[in-house]
PDB file of C-alpha atoms in Angstrom:
ATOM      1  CA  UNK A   5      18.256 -13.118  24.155  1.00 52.00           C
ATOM      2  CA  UNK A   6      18.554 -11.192  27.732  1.00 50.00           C
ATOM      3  CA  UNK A   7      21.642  -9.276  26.063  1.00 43.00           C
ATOM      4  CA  UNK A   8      19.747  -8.118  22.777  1.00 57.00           C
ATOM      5  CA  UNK A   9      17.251  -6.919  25.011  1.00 56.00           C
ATOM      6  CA  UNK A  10      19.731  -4.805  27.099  1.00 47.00           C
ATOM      7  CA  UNK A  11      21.186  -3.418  23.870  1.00 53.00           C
ATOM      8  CA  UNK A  12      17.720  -2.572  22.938  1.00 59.00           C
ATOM      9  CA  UNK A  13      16.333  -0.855  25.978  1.00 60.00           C
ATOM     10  CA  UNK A  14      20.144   1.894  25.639  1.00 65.00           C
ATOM     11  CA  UNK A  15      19.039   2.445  22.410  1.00 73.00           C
ATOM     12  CA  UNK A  16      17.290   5.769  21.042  1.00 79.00           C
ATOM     13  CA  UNK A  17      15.647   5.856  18.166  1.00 76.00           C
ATOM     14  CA  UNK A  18      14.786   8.887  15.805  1.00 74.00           C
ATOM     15  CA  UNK A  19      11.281  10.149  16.776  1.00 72.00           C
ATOM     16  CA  UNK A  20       9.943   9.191  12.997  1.00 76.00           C
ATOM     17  CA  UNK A  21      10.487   5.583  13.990  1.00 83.00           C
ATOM     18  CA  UNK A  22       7.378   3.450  14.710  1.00 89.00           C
ATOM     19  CA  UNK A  23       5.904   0.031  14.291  1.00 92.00           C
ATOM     20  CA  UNK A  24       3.471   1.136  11.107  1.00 94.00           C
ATOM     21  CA  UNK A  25       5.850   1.140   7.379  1.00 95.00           C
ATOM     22  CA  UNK A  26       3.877   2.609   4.338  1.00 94.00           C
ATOM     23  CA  UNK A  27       5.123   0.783   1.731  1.00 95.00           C
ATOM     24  CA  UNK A  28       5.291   1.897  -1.864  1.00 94.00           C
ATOM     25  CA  UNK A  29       5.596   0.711  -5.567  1.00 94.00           C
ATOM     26  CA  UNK A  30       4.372  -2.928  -4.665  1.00 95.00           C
ATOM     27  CA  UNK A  31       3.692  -4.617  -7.735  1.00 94.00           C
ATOM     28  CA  UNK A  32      -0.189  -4.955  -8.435  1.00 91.00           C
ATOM     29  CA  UNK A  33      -0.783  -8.276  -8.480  1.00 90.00           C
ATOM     30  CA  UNK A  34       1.418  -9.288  -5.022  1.00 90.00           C
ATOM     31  CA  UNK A  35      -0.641 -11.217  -2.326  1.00 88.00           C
ATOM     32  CA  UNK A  36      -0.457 -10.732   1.619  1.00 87.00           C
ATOM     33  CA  UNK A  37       1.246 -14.084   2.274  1.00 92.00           C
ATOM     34  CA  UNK A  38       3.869 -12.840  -0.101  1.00 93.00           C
ATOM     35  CA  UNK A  39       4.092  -9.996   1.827  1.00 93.00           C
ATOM     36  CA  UNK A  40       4.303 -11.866   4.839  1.00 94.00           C
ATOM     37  CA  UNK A  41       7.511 -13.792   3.542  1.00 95.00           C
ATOM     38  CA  UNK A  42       9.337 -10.819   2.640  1.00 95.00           C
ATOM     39  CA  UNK A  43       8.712  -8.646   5.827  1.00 95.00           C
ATOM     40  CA  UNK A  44       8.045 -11.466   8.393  1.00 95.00           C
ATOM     41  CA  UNK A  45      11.566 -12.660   8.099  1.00 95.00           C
ATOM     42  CA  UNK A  46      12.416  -9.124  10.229  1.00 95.00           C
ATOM     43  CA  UNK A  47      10.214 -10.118  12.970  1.00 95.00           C
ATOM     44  CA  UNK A  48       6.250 -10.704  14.034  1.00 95.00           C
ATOM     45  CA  UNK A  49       3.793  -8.870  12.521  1.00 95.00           C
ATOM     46  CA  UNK A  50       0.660  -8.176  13.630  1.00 95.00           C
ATOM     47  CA  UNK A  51      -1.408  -7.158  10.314  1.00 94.00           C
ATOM     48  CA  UNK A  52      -0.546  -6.092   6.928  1.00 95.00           C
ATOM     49  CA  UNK A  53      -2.895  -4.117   4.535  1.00 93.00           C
ATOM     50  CA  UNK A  54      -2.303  -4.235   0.960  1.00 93.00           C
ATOM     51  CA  UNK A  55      -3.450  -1.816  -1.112  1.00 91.00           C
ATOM     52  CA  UNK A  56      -7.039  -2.901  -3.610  1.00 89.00           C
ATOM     53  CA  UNK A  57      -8.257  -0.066  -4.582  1.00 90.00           C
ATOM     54  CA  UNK A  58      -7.203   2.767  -7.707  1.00 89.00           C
ATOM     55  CA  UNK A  59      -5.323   5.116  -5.739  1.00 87.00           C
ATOM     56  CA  UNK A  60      -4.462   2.952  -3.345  1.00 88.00           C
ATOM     57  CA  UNK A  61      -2.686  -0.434  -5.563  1.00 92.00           C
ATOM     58  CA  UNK A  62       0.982  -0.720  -5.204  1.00 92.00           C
ATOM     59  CA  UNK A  63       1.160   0.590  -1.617  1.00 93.00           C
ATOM     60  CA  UNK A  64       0.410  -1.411   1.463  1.00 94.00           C
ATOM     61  CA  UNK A  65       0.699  -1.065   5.401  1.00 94.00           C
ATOM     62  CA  UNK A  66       2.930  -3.337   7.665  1.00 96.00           C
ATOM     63  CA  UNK A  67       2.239  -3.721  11.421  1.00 95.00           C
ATOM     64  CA  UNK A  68       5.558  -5.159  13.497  1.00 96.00           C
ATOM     65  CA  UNK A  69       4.983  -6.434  16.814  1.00 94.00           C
ATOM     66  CA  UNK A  70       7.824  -4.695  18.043  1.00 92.00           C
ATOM     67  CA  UNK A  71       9.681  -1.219  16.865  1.00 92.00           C
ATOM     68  CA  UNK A  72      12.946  -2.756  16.695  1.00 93.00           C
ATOM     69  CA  UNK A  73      12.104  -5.312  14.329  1.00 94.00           C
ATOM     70  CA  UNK A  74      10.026  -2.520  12.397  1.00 94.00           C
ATOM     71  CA  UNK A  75      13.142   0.073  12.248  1.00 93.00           C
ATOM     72  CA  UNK A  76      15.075  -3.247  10.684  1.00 94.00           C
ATOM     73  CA  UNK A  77      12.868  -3.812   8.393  1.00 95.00           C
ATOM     74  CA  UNK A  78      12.512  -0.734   6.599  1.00 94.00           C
ATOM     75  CA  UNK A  79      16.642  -0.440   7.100  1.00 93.00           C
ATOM     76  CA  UNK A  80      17.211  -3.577   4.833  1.00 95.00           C
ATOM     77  CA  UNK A  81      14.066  -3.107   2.991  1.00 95.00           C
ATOM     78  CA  UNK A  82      14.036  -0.161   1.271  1.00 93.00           C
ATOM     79  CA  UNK A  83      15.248  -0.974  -2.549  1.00 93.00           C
ATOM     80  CA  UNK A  84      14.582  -3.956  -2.344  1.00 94.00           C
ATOM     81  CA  UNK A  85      13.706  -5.871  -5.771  1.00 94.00           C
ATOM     82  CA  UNK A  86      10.535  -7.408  -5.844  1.00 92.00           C
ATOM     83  CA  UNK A  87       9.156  -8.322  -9.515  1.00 91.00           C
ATOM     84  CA  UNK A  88      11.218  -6.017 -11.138  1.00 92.00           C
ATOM     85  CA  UNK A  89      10.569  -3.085  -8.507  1.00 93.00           C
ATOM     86  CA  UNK A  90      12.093  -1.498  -6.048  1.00 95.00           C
ATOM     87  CA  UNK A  91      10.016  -1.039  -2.712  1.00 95.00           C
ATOM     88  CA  UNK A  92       9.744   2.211  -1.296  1.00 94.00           C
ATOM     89  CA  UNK A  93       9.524   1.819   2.741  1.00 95.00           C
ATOM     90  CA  UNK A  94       9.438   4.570   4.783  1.00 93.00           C
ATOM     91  CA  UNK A  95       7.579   5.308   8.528  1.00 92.00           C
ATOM     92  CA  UNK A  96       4.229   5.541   8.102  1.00 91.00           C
ATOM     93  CA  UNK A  97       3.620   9.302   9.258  1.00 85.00           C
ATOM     94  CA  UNK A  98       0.024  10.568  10.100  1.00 79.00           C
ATOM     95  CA  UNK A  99       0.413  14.195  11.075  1.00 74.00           C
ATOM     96  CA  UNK A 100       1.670  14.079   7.063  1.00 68.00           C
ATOM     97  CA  UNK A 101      -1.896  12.503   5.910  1.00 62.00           C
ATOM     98  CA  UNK A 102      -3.886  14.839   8.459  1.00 62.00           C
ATOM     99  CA  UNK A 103      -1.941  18.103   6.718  1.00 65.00           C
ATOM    100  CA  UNK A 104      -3.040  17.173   3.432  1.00 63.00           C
ATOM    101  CA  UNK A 105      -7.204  16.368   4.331  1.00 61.00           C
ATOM    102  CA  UNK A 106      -6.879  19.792   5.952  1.00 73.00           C
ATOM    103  CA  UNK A 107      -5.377  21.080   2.971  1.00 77.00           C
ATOM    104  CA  UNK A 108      -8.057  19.451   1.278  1.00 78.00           C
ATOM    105  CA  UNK A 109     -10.701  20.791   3.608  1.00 78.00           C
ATOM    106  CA  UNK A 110      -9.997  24.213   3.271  1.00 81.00           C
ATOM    107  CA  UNK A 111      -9.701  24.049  -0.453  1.00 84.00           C
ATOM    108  CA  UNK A 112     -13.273  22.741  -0.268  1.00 85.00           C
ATOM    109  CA  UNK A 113     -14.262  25.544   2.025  1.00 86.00           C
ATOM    110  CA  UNK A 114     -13.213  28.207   0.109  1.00 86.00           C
ATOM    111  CA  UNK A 115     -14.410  27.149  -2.722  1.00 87.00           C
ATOM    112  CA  UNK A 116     -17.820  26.777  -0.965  1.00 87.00           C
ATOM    113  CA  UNK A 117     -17.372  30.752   0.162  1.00 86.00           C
ATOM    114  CA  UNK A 118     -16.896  31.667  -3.125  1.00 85.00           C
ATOM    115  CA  UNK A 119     -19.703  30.136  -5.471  1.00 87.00           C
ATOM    116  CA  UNK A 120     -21.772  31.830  -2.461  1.00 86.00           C
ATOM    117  CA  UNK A 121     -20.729  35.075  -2.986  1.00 85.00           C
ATOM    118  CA  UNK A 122     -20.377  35.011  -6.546  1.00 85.00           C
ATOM    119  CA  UNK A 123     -16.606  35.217  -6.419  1.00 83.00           C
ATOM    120  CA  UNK A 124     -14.236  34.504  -9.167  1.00 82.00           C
ATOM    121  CA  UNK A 125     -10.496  33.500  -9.771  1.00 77.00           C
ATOM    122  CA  UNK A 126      -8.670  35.798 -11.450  1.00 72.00           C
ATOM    123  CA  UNK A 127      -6.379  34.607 -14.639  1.00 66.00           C
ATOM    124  CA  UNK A 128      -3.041  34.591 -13.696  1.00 66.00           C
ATOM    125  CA  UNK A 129      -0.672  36.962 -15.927  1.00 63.00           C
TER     126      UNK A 129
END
């Protein structure tokens, strides 16, 4: 055990890496203590999130105690068949979800500006 922690502390890990995988094309009707079987044999987790609403079914979050056990789990993970599916598992990355509520934002806003002034979209040619 004191040697796998040696080899862990010369390691360096990509900067994407972290304890949070976003987990994709889940099949609907999956449960969190089958979730728990697949992912927890990589290591302790501290909370998984599955997915209940529309937009949201088929995806889930997985907390790992420990970034190691996290960057091993989405390494052996990802493809893997569950129900006839293969998972998607990838870093969960939130400067990527704050870029697209901006997005969103401003789309708002401008749309805002324009019903107030009475502007309109041009067709495109």
């Amino acid at each position: 055990m004191a040697l796998q922690a040696i080899r862990r502390a010369n390691v360096r890990l990509p900067p994407e890496v972290n304890r949070i995988l976003y987990v994709r094309n889940l099949p609907y009707k999956i449960s969190s203590e089958e979730m728990y079987d697949i992912f927890g044999k990589y290591g302790p987790i501290r909370q998984i999130r599955v997915g209940d609403r529309a937009d949201t079914k088929g995806t889930a979050y997985v907390v790992y105690e420990d970034i190691f056990d996290a960057k091993n789990a989405c390494d052996h993970l990802s493809g893997f068949n569950v129900c006839g599916r293969y998972l998607i598992v990838l870093y969960y990355q939130p400067h990527k979800l704050n870029k697209k509520l901006d997005q969103d934002k401003k789309s708002q806003e401008l749309a805002d500006l324009k019903a107030k002034y009475g502007v309109q979209d041009t067709p495109k040619r």
